[in-house]
mmCIF file with all atom_site columns, C-alpha atoms in Angstrom:
data_model
loop_
_atom_site.group_PDB
_atom_site.id
_atom_site.type_symbol
_atom_site.label_atom_id
_atom_site.label_alt_id
_atom_site.label_comp_id
_atom_site.label_asym_id
_atom_site.label_entity_id
_atom_site.label_seq_id
_atom_site.pdbx_PDB_ins_code
_atom_site.Cartn_x
_atom_site.Cartn_y
_atom_site.Cartn_z
_atom_site.occupancy
_atom_site.B_iso_or_equiv
_atom_site.pdbx_formal_charge
_atom_site.auth_seq_id
_atom_site.auth_comp_id
_atom_site.auth_asym_id
_atom_site.auth_atom_id
_atom_site.pdbx_PDB_model_num
ATOM 1   C CA . ALA A 1 1   ? 2.731   -16.386 18.359  1.00 63.00 ? 12  ALA A CA 1
ATOM 2   C CA . THR A 1 2   ? 1.859   -17.226 21.983  1.00 65.00 ? 13  THR A CA 1
ATOM 3   C CA . ALA A 1 3   ? -1.760  -15.971 21.862  1.00 76.00 ? 14  ALA A CA 1
ATOM 4   C CA . SER A 1 4   ? -1.175  -13.755 24.842  1.00 84.00 ? 15  SER A CA 1
ATOM 5   C CA . ALA A 1 5   ? -3.860  -11.677 26.345  1.00 88.00 ? 16  ALA A CA 1
ATOM 6   C CA . THR A 1 6   ? -1.497  -8.604  25.767  1.00 87.00 ? 17  THR A CA 1
ATOM 7   C CA . ALA A 1 7   ? -0.999  -9.310  22.215  1.00 88.00 ? 18  ALA A CA 1
ATOM 8   C CA . SER A 1 8   ? -4.753  -9.845  21.732  1.00 91.00 ? 19  SER A CA 1
ATOM 9   C CA . GLU A 1 9   ? -5.562  -6.590  23.251  1.00 93.00 ? 20  GLU A CA 1
ATOM 10  C CA . ALA A 1 10  ? -2.874  -4.794  20.991  1.00 91.00 ? 21  ALA A CA 1
ATOM 11  C CA . ILE A 1 11  ? -4.460  -6.310  17.957  1.00 93.00 ? 22  ILE A CA 1
ATOM 12  C CA . ARG A 1 12  ? -7.973  -5.322  19.140  1.00 95.00 ? 23  ARG A CA 1
ATOM 13  C CA . ARG A 1 13  ? -6.721  -1.640  19.555  1.00 96.00 ? 24  ARG A CA 1
ATOM 14  C CA . ILE A 1 14  ? -5.083  -1.826  16.067  1.00 96.00 ? 25  ILE A CA 1
ATOM 15  C CA . GLY A 1 15  ? -8.341  -3.166  14.591  1.00 96.00 ? 26  GLY A CA 1
ATOM 16  C CA . LEU A 1 16  ? -10.104 0.066   15.905  1.00 97.00 ? 27  LEU A CA 1
ATOM 17  C CA . LEU A 1 17  ? -7.807  2.171   13.678  1.00 97.00 ? 28  LEU A CA 1
ATOM 18  C CA . TYR A 1 18  ? -8.651  -0.090  10.804  1.00 97.00 ? 29  TYR A CA 1
ATOM 19  C CA . ALA A 1 19  ? -12.373 0.166   11.414  1.00 97.00 ? 30  ALA A CA 1
ATOM 20  C CA . VAL A 1 20  ? -12.200 3.947   11.073  1.00 97.00 ? 31  VAL A CA 1
ATOM 21  C CA . GLU A 1 21  ? -10.203 3.584   7.789   1.00 96.00 ? 32  GLU A CA 1
ATOM 22  C CA . LYS A 1 22  ? -12.889 1.194   6.539   1.00 95.00 ? 33  LYS A CA 1
ATOM 23  C CA . GLN A 1 23  ? -15.879 3.634   7.201   1.00 94.00 ? 34  GLN A CA 1
ATOM 24  C CA . MET A 1 24  ? -14.306 6.325   5.228   1.00 93.00 ? 35  MET A CA 1
ATOM 25  C CA . ARG A 1 25  ? -12.670 4.281   2.376   1.00 90.00 ? 36  ARG A CA 1
ATOM 26  C CA . GLY A 1 26  ? -12.953 6.184   -0.995  1.00 89.00 ? 37  GLY A CA 1
ATOM 27  C CA . SER A 1 27  ? -13.460 9.605   0.855   1.00 93.00 ? 38  SER A CA 1
ATOM 28  C CA . PRO A 1 28  ? -11.624 12.592  -0.235  1.00 94.00 ? 39  PRO A CA 1
ATOM 29  C CA . PRO A 1 29  ? -8.346  13.402  1.644   1.00 95.00 ? 40  PRO A CA 1
ATOM 30  C CA . GLU A 1 30  ? -9.719  16.452  3.475   1.00 96.00 ? 41  GLU A CA 1
ATOM 31  C CA . ILE A 1 31  ? -12.415 14.188  4.983   1.00 96.00 ? 42  ILE A CA 1
ATOM 32  C CA . ARG A 1 32  ? -9.980  11.384  5.739   1.00 96.00 ? 43  ARG A CA 1
ATOM 33  C CA . HIS A 1 33  ? -7.710  13.732  7.641   1.00 97.00 ? 44  HIS A CA 1
ATOM 34  C CA . ALA A 1 34  ? -10.567 15.301  9.434   1.00 97.00 ? 45  ALA A CA 1
ATOM 35  C CA . VAL A 1 35  ? -11.983 11.884  10.548  1.00 97.00 ? 46  VAL A CA 1
ATOM 36  C CA . ARG A 1 36  ? -8.527  10.598  11.508  1.00 97.00 ? 47  ARG A CA 1
ATOM 37  C CA . GLN A 1 37  ? -7.843  13.545  13.655  1.00 97.00 ? 48  GLN A CA 1
ATOM 38  C CA . ALA A 1 38  ? -11.251 13.215  15.430  1.00 97.00 ? 49  ALA A CA 1
ATOM 39  C CA . ARG A 1 39  ? -11.530 9.484   15.662  1.00 97.00 ? 50  ARG A CA 1
ATOM 40  C CA . ALA A 1 40  ? -8.085  7.676   15.060  1.00 97.00 ? 51  ALA A CA 1
ATOM 41  C CA . ARG A 1 41  ? -5.750  10.102  16.808  1.00 97.00 ? 52  ARG A CA 1
ATOM 42  C CA . PRO A 1 42  ? -7.433  9.501   20.227  1.00 97.00 ? 53  PRO A CA 1
ATOM 43  C CA . VAL A 1 43  ? -7.177  5.684   19.662  1.00 97.00 ? 54  VAL A CA 1
ATOM 44  C CA . MET A 1 44  ? -3.518  5.990   18.588  1.00 97.00 ? 55  MET A CA 1
ATOM 45  C CA . GLU A 1 45  ? -2.717  8.142   21.649  1.00 97.00 ? 56  GLU A CA 1
ATOM 46  C CA . GLU A 1 46  ? -4.435  5.635   23.861  1.00 97.00 ? 57  GLU A CA 1
ATOM 47  C CA . LEU A 1 47  ? -2.518  2.652   22.361  1.00 96.00 ? 58  LEU A CA 1
ATOM 48  C CA . ARG A 1 48  ? 0.730   4.595   22.891  1.00 97.00 ? 59  ARG A CA 1
ATOM 49  C CA . ALA A 1 49  ? -0.009  5.148   26.499  1.00 97.00 ? 60  ALA A CA 1
ATOM 50  C CA . TRP A 1 50  ? -1.201  1.613   26.738  1.00 96.00 ? 61  TRP A CA 1
ATOM 51  C CA . LEU A 1 51  ? 2.072   0.210   25.307  1.00 95.00 ? 62  LEU A CA 1
ATOM 52  C CA . ASP A 1 52  ? 4.133   2.402   27.694  1.00 95.00 ? 63  ASP A CA 1
ATOM 53  C CA . GLN A 1 53  ? 2.123   1.086   30.574  1.00 95.00 ? 64  GLN A CA 1
ATOM 54  C CA . MET A 1 54  ? 2.344   -2.608  29.277  1.00 92.00 ? 65  MET A CA 1
ATOM 55  C CA . LEU A 1 55  ? 6.139   -2.294  28.959  1.00 92.00 ? 66  LEU A CA 1
ATOM 56  C CA . GLN A 1 56  ? 6.553   -1.619  32.606  1.00 93.00 ? 67  GLN A CA 1
ATOM 57  C CA . THR A 1 57  ? 4.693   -4.718  33.565  1.00 92.00 ? 68  THR A CA 1
ATOM 58  C CA . LEU A 1 58  ? 6.487   -7.213  31.024  1.00 89.00 ? 69  LEU A CA 1
ATOM 59  C CA . SER A 1 59  ? 9.535   -9.184  31.570  1.00 90.00 ? 70  SER A CA 1
ATOM 60  C CA . ALA A 1 60  ? 12.399  -7.031  29.923  1.00 90.00 ? 71  ALA A CA 1
ATOM 61  C CA . LYS A 1 61  ? 13.622  -10.045 28.017  1.00 91.00 ? 72  LYS A CA 1
ATOM 62  C CA . SER A 1 62  ? 10.288  -11.365 26.808  1.00 89.00 ? 73  SER A CA 1
ATOM 63  C CA . ASP A 1 63  ? 9.441   -11.346 23.044  1.00 89.00 ? 74  ASP A CA 1
ATOM 64  C CA . MET A 1 64  ? 6.419   -9.052  23.912  1.00 89.00 ? 75  MET A CA 1
ATOM 65  C CA . ALA A 1 65  ? 8.609   -6.559  25.589  1.00 92.00 ? 76  ALA A CA 1
ATOM 66  C CA . GLY A 1 66  ? 11.027  -6.654  22.569  1.00 93.00 ? 77  GLY A CA 1
ATOM 67  C CA . ALA A 1 67  ? 8.012   -6.130  20.115  1.00 91.00 ? 78  ALA A CA 1
ATOM 68  C CA . THR A 1 68  ? 6.777   -3.353  22.345  1.00 92.00 ? 79  THR A CA 1
ATOM 69  C CA . ARG A 1 69  ? 10.038  -1.495  22.443  1.00 95.00 ? 80  ARG A CA 1
ATOM 70  C CA . TYR A 1 70  ? 10.330  -1.941  18.714  1.00 95.00 ? 81  TYR A CA 1
ATOM 71  C CA . ALA A 1 71  ? 6.907   -0.222  18.144  1.00 93.00 ? 82  ALA A CA 1
ATOM 72  C CA . LEU A 1 72  ? 7.556   2.595   20.403  1.00 95.00 ? 83  LEU A CA 1
ATOM 73  C CA . SER A 1 73  ? 11.028  3.302   19.077  1.00 95.00 ? 84  SER A CA 1
ATOM 74  C CA . ARG A 1 74  ? 9.453   3.697   15.695  1.00 95.00 ? 85  ARG A CA 1
ATOM 75  C CA . TRP A 1 75  ? 6.267   5.538   16.741  1.00 95.00 ? 86  TRP A CA 1
ATOM 76  C CA . VAL A 1 76  ? 6.477   8.263   14.181  1.00 94.00 ? 87  VAL A CA 1
ATOM 77  C CA . ALA A 1 77  ? 6.208   5.983   11.176  1.00 93.00 ? 88  ALA A CA 1
ATOM 78  C CA . PRO A 1 78  ? 2.774   4.146   12.242  1.00 92.00 ? 89  PRO A CA 1
ATOM 79  C CA . THR A 1 79  ? 1.353   7.588   13.046  1.00 95.00 ? 90  THR A CA 1
ATOM 80  C CA . ARG A 1 80  ? 2.226   9.600   10.060  1.00 95.00 ? 91  ARG A CA 1
ATOM 81  C CA . TYR A 1 81  ? -0.938  8.846   8.064   1.00 95.00 ? 92  TYR A CA 1
ATOM 82  C CA . LEU A 1 82  ? -2.881  10.678  10.783  1.00 96.00 ? 93  LEU A CA 1
ATOM 83  C CA . ASP A 1 83  ? -1.609  13.920  9.456   1.00 95.00 ? 94  ASP A CA 1
ATOM 84  C CA . ASP A 1 84  ? -2.156  13.388  5.741   1.00 95.00 ? 95  ASP A CA 1
ATOM 85  C CA . GLY A 1 85  ? -5.439  12.370  4.239   1.00 94.00 ? 96  GLY A CA 1
ATOM 86  C CA . THR A 1 86  ? -3.453  11.138  1.075   1.00 93.00 ? 97  THR A CA 1
ATOM 87  C CA . VAL A 1 87  ? -1.380  8.506   3.028   1.00 94.00 ? 98  VAL A CA 1
ATOM 88  C CA . GLU A 1 88  ? -2.816  5.110   3.716   1.00 93.00 ? 99  GLU A CA 1
ATOM 89  C CA . ILE A 1 89  ? -2.705  3.432   7.136   1.00 95.00 ? 100 ILE A CA 1
ATOM 90  C CA . ASP A 1 90  ? -0.533  0.786   5.721   1.00 93.00 ? 101 ASP A CA 1
ATOM 91  C CA . ASN A 1 91  ? 1.485   -0.270  2.530   1.00 90.00 ? 102 ASN A CA 1
ATOM 92  C CA . ASN A 1 92  ? -0.655  -3.135  1.625   1.00 89.00 ? 103 ASN A CA 1
ATOM 93  C CA . ALA A 1 93  ? -1.355  -1.852  -1.910  1.00 83.00 ? 104 ALA A CA 1
ATOM 94  C CA . ALA A 1 94  ? 2.406   -1.761  -2.593  1.00 82.00 ? 105 ALA A CA 1
ATOM 95  C CA . GLU A 1 95  ? 2.931   -5.053  -1.099  1.00 86.00 ? 106 GLU A CA 1
ATOM 96  C CA . ARG A 1 96  ? 0.233   -6.617  -3.303  1.00 82.00 ? 107 ARG A CA 1
ATOM 97  C CA . ALA A 1 97  ? 1.541   -4.765  -6.395  1.00 76.00 ? 108 ALA A CA 1
ATOM 98  C CA . LEU A 1 98  ? 5.119   -6.227  -5.718  1.00 78.00 ? 109 LEU A CA 1
ATOM 99  C CA . ARG A 1 99  ? 3.933   -9.734  -4.997  1.00 79.00 ? 110 ARG A CA 1
ATOM 100 C CA . VAL A 1 100 ? 4.274   -10.601 -8.698  1.00 73.00 ? 111 VAL A CA 1
ATOM 101 C CA . VAL A 1 101 ? 7.832   -9.679  -8.697  1.00 71.00 ? 112 VAL A CA 1
ATOM 102 C CA . ALA A 1 102 ? 8.479   -11.548 -5.553  1.00 74.00 ? 113 ALA A CA 1
ATOM 103 C CA . LEU A 1 103 ? 6.734   -14.811 -6.875  1.00 72.00 ? 114 LEU A CA 1
ATOM 104 C CA . GLY A 1 104 ? 8.495   -14.432 -10.320 1.00 70.00 ? 115 GLY A CA 1
ATOM 105 C CA . ARG A 1 105 ? 11.918  -13.554 -8.887  1.00 70.00 ? 116 ARG A CA 1
ATOM 106 C CA . LYS A 1 106 ? 13.772  -16.732 -10.113 1.00 69.00 ? 117 LYS A CA 1
ATOM 107 C CA . ASN A 1 107 ? 12.195  -16.431 -13.641 1.00 68.00 ? 118 ASN A CA 1
ATOM 108 C CA . TYR A 1 108 ? 13.656  -12.857 -13.934 1.00 67.00 ? 119 TYR A CA 1
ATOM 109 C CA . LEU A 1 109 ? 17.195  -14.218 -13.552 1.00 70.00 ? 120 LEU A CA 1
ATOM 110 C CA . PHE A 1 110 ? 16.769  -15.323 -17.156 1.00 70.00 ? 121 PHE A CA 1
ATOM 111 C CA . ALA A 1 111 ? 15.944  -11.830 -18.584 1.00 72.00 ? 122 ALA A CA 1
ATOM 112 C CA . GLY A 1 112 ? 19.187  -12.343 -20.618 1.00 78.00 ? 123 GLY A CA 1
ATOM 113 C CA . SER A 1 113 ? 21.077  -9.262  -19.449 1.00 82.00 ? 124 SER A CA 1
ATOM 114 C CA . ASN A 1 114 ? 20.830  -6.171  -17.104 1.00 81.00 ? 125 ASN A CA 1
ATOM 115 C CA . PRO A 1 115 ? 19.165  -4.064  -19.744 1.00 85.00 ? 126 PRO A CA 1
ATOM 116 C CA . GLY A 1 116 ? 16.755  -6.974  -20.401 1.00 83.00 ? 127 GLY A CA 1
ATOM 117 C CA . GLY A 1 117 ? 15.869  -6.964  -16.800 1.00 80.00 ? 128 GLY A CA 1
ATOM 118 C CA . GLU A 1 118 ? 15.294  -3.170  -16.654 1.00 84.00 ? 129 GLU A CA 1
ATOM 119 C CA . ARG A 1 119 ? 13.006  -3.482  -19.697 1.00 85.00 ? 130 ARG A CA 1
ATOM 120 C CA . ALA A 1 120 ? 11.104  -6.226  -18.008 1.00 82.00 ? 131 ALA A CA 1
ATOM 121 C CA . ALA A 1 121 ? 10.944  -3.968  -14.884 1.00 80.00 ? 132 ALA A CA 1
ATOM 122 C CA . ALA A 1 122 ? 9.540   -1.121  -16.891 1.00 85.00 ? 133 ALA A CA 1
ATOM 123 C CA . ILE A 1 123 ? 6.848   -3.283  -18.560 1.00 85.00 ? 134 ILE A CA 1
ATOM 124 C CA . TYR A 1 124 ? 5.710   -4.896  -15.339 1.00 82.00 ? 135 TYR A CA 1
ATOM 125 C CA . SER A 1 125 ? 5.496   -1.230  -13.797 1.00 84.00 ? 136 SER A CA 1
ATOM 126 C CA . LEU A 1 126 ? 3.383   -0.139  -16.726 1.00 86.00 ? 137 LEU A CA 1
ATOM 127 C CA . LEU A 1 127 ? 1.113   -3.110  -16.658 1.00 86.00 ? 138 LEU A CA 1
ATOM 128 C CA . GLY A 1 128 ? 0.786   -2.776  -12.763 1.00 84.00 ? 139 GLY A CA 1
ATOM 129 C CA . THR A 1 129 ? -0.060  0.899   -13.132 1.00 87.00 ? 140 THR A CA 1
ATOM 130 C CA . ALA A 1 130 ? -2.736  0.064   -15.780 1.00 89.00 ? 141 ALA A CA 1
ATOM 131 C CA . LYS A 1 131 ? -4.381  -2.408  -13.360 1.00 87.00 ? 142 LYS A CA 1
ATOM 132 C CA . LEU A 1 132 ? -4.345  0.151   -10.542 1.00 84.00 ? 143 LEU A CA 1
ATOM 133 C CA . ASN A 1 133 ? -6.021  2.529   -12.905 1.00 84.00 ? 144 ASN A CA 1
ATOM 134 C CA . GLY A 1 134 ? -8.681  -0.159  -13.533 1.00 86.00 ? 145 GLY A CA 1
ATOM 135 C CA . ILE A 1 135 ? -7.636  -0.883  -17.158 1.00 89.00 ? 146 ILE A CA 1
ATOM 136 C CA . ASN A 1 136 ? -7.225  -4.361  -18.339 1.00 90.00 ? 147 ASN A CA 1
ATOM 137 C CA . PRO A 1 137 ? -3.395  -4.620  -18.685 1.00 90.00 ? 148 PRO A CA 1
ATOM 138 C CA . GLU A 1 138 ? -3.732  -6.657  -21.907 1.00 90.00 ? 149 GLU A CA 1
ATOM 139 C CA . HIS A 1 139 ? -5.955  -4.116  -23.567 1.00 90.00 ? 150 HIS A CA 1
ATOM 140 C CA . TYR A 1 140 ? -3.721  -1.311  -22.404 1.00 90.00 ? 151 TYR A CA 1
ATOM 141 C CA . LEU A 1 141 ? -0.507  -3.123  -23.969 1.00 90.00 ? 152 LEU A CA 1
ATOM 142 C CA . ARG A 1 142 ? -2.515  -3.793  -27.104 1.00 90.00 ? 153 ARG A CA 1
ATOM 143 C CA . TYR A 1 143 ? -3.434  -0.075  -27.464 1.00 90.00 ? 154 TYR A CA 1
ATOM 144 C CA . VAL A 1 144 ? 0.165   1.117   -26.820 1.00 90.00 ? 155 VAL A CA 1
ATOM 145 C CA . LEU A 1 145 ? 1.861   -1.384  -29.248 1.00 91.00 ? 156 LEU A CA 1
ATOM 146 C CA . THR A 1 146 ? -0.954  -0.520  -31.828 1.00 92.00 ? 157 THR A CA 1
ATOM 147 C CA . ASN A 1 147 ? -0.348  3.309   -31.503 1.00 89.00 ? 158 ASN A CA 1
ATOM 148 C CA . ILE A 1 148 ? 3.201   3.913   -30.482 1.00 91.00 ? 159 ILE A CA 1
ATOM 149 C CA . ALA A 1 149 ? 4.769   3.739   -34.102 1.00 92.00 ? 160 ALA A CA 1
ATOM 150 C CA . ASP A 1 150 ? 2.728   6.713   -35.240 1.00 91.00 ? 161 ASP A CA 1
ATOM 151 C CA . HIS A 1 151 ? 2.892   8.638   -32.010 1.00 92.00 ? 162 HIS A CA 1
ATOM 152 C CA . PRO A 1 152 ? 4.878   11.788  -31.651 1.00 92.00 ? 163 PRO A CA 1
ATOM 153 C CA . VAL A 1 153 ? 7.953   11.140  -29.294 1.00 91.00 ? 164 VAL A CA 1
ATOM 154 C CA . ASN A 1 154 ? 7.544   14.505  -27.620 1.00 93.00 ? 165 ASN A CA 1
ATOM 155 C CA . ARG A 1 155 ? 4.031   13.345  -26.385 1.00 92.00 ? 166 ARG A CA 1
ATOM 156 C CA . ILE A 1 156 ? 4.845   9.894   -25.110 1.00 89.00 ? 167 ILE A CA 1
ATOM 157 C CA . ALA A 1 157 ? 3.270   10.667  -21.904 1.00 90.00 ? 168 ALA A CA 1
ATOM 158 C CA . GLU A 1 158 ? -0.120  10.389  -23.616 1.00 91.00 ? 169 GLU A CA 1
ATOM 159 C CA . LEU A 1 159 ? 0.358   6.726   -23.777 1.00 90.00 ? 170 LEU A CA 1
ATOM 160 C CA . LEU A 1 160 ? 0.615   6.376   -20.007 1.00 89.00 ? 171 LEU A CA 1
ATOM 161 C CA . PRO A 1 161 ? -2.158  4.198   -18.455 1.00 88.00 ? 172 PRO A CA 1
ATOM 162 C CA . TRP A 1 162 ? -4.127  7.342   -16.934 1.00 86.00 ? 173 TRP A CA 1
ATOM 163 C CA . ASN A 1 163 ? -4.091  9.150   -20.287 1.00 86.00 ? 174 ASN A CA 1
ATOM 164 C CA . ILE A 1 164 ? -5.389  6.490   -22.858 1.00 81.00 ? 175 ILE A CA 1
ATOM 165 C CA . PRO A 1 165 ? -8.724  6.380   -24.035 1.00 73.00 ? 176 PRO A CA 1
ATOM 166 C CA . VAL A 1 166 ? -9.399  2.715   -23.035 1.00 54.00 ? 177 VAL A CA 1
ATOM 167 C CA . ALA A 1 167 ? -12.584 2.187   -21.092 1.00 56.00 ? 178 ALA A CA 1
ATOM 168 C CA . PRO A 1 168 ? -12.046 0.717   -17.716 1.00 49.00 ? 179 PRO A CA 1
ATOM 169 C CA . ARG A 1 169 ? -12.997 -3.000  -17.657 1.00 50.00 ? 180 ARG A CA 1
ATOM 170 C CA . SER A 1 170 ? -14.896 -4.691  -14.765 1.00 47.00 ? 181 SER A CA 1
ATOM 171 C CA . ASP A 1 171 ? -13.512 -8.089  -15.490 1.00 45.00 ? 182 ASP A CA 1
ATOM 172 C CA . ILE A 1 172 ? -9.994  -7.239  -14.268 1.00 44.00 ? 183 ILE A CA 1
ATOM 173 C CA . THR A 1 173 ? -8.793  -9.968  -12.082 1.00 45.00 ? 184 THR A CA 1
ATOM 174 C CA . THR A 1 174 ? -6.470  -8.827  -9.193  1.00 43.00 ? 185 THR A CA 1
ATOM 175 C CA . HIS A 1 175 ? -4.675  -11.261 -7.149  1.00 40.00 ? 186 HIS A CA 1
ATOM 176 C CA . THR A 1 176 ? -4.547  -10.538 -3.334  1.00 37.00 ? 187 THR A CA 1
#
């Protein structure tokens, strides 16, 4: 908020971690893990040392010192992704997926009842999953509604977004 040199340096160092992620986006987990160990872990270790050093020079009551103490006290969480190639560096994908829920929160108050709200949540989850799997949500819903009546109940998992024979669509619009 104050555009300090310390904050700018912290953001620059974090940007180096995101640069590593950008270069290997779409790579298999084994490669992501290996690259993170070789390139991101040293940056993260330098960031930790720098934060420890900066904390010694900051006024104990400053906002920057508070933010630094907060980051250092939770250090395990932001470093977790380094040890698992399937884990993302942040939760931005989940945040984007939930944005629709946050934006429509007041509308969901009118679901009619708790069971109605639970049904709406299930539908939103299915449609969001279809989107994440590159399937047009409207086409997915149309396919399921057309086929569910004749589908055996013990094979209902075949109607999940990643199991249906609907061709992926390139015209899906996603909101960021």
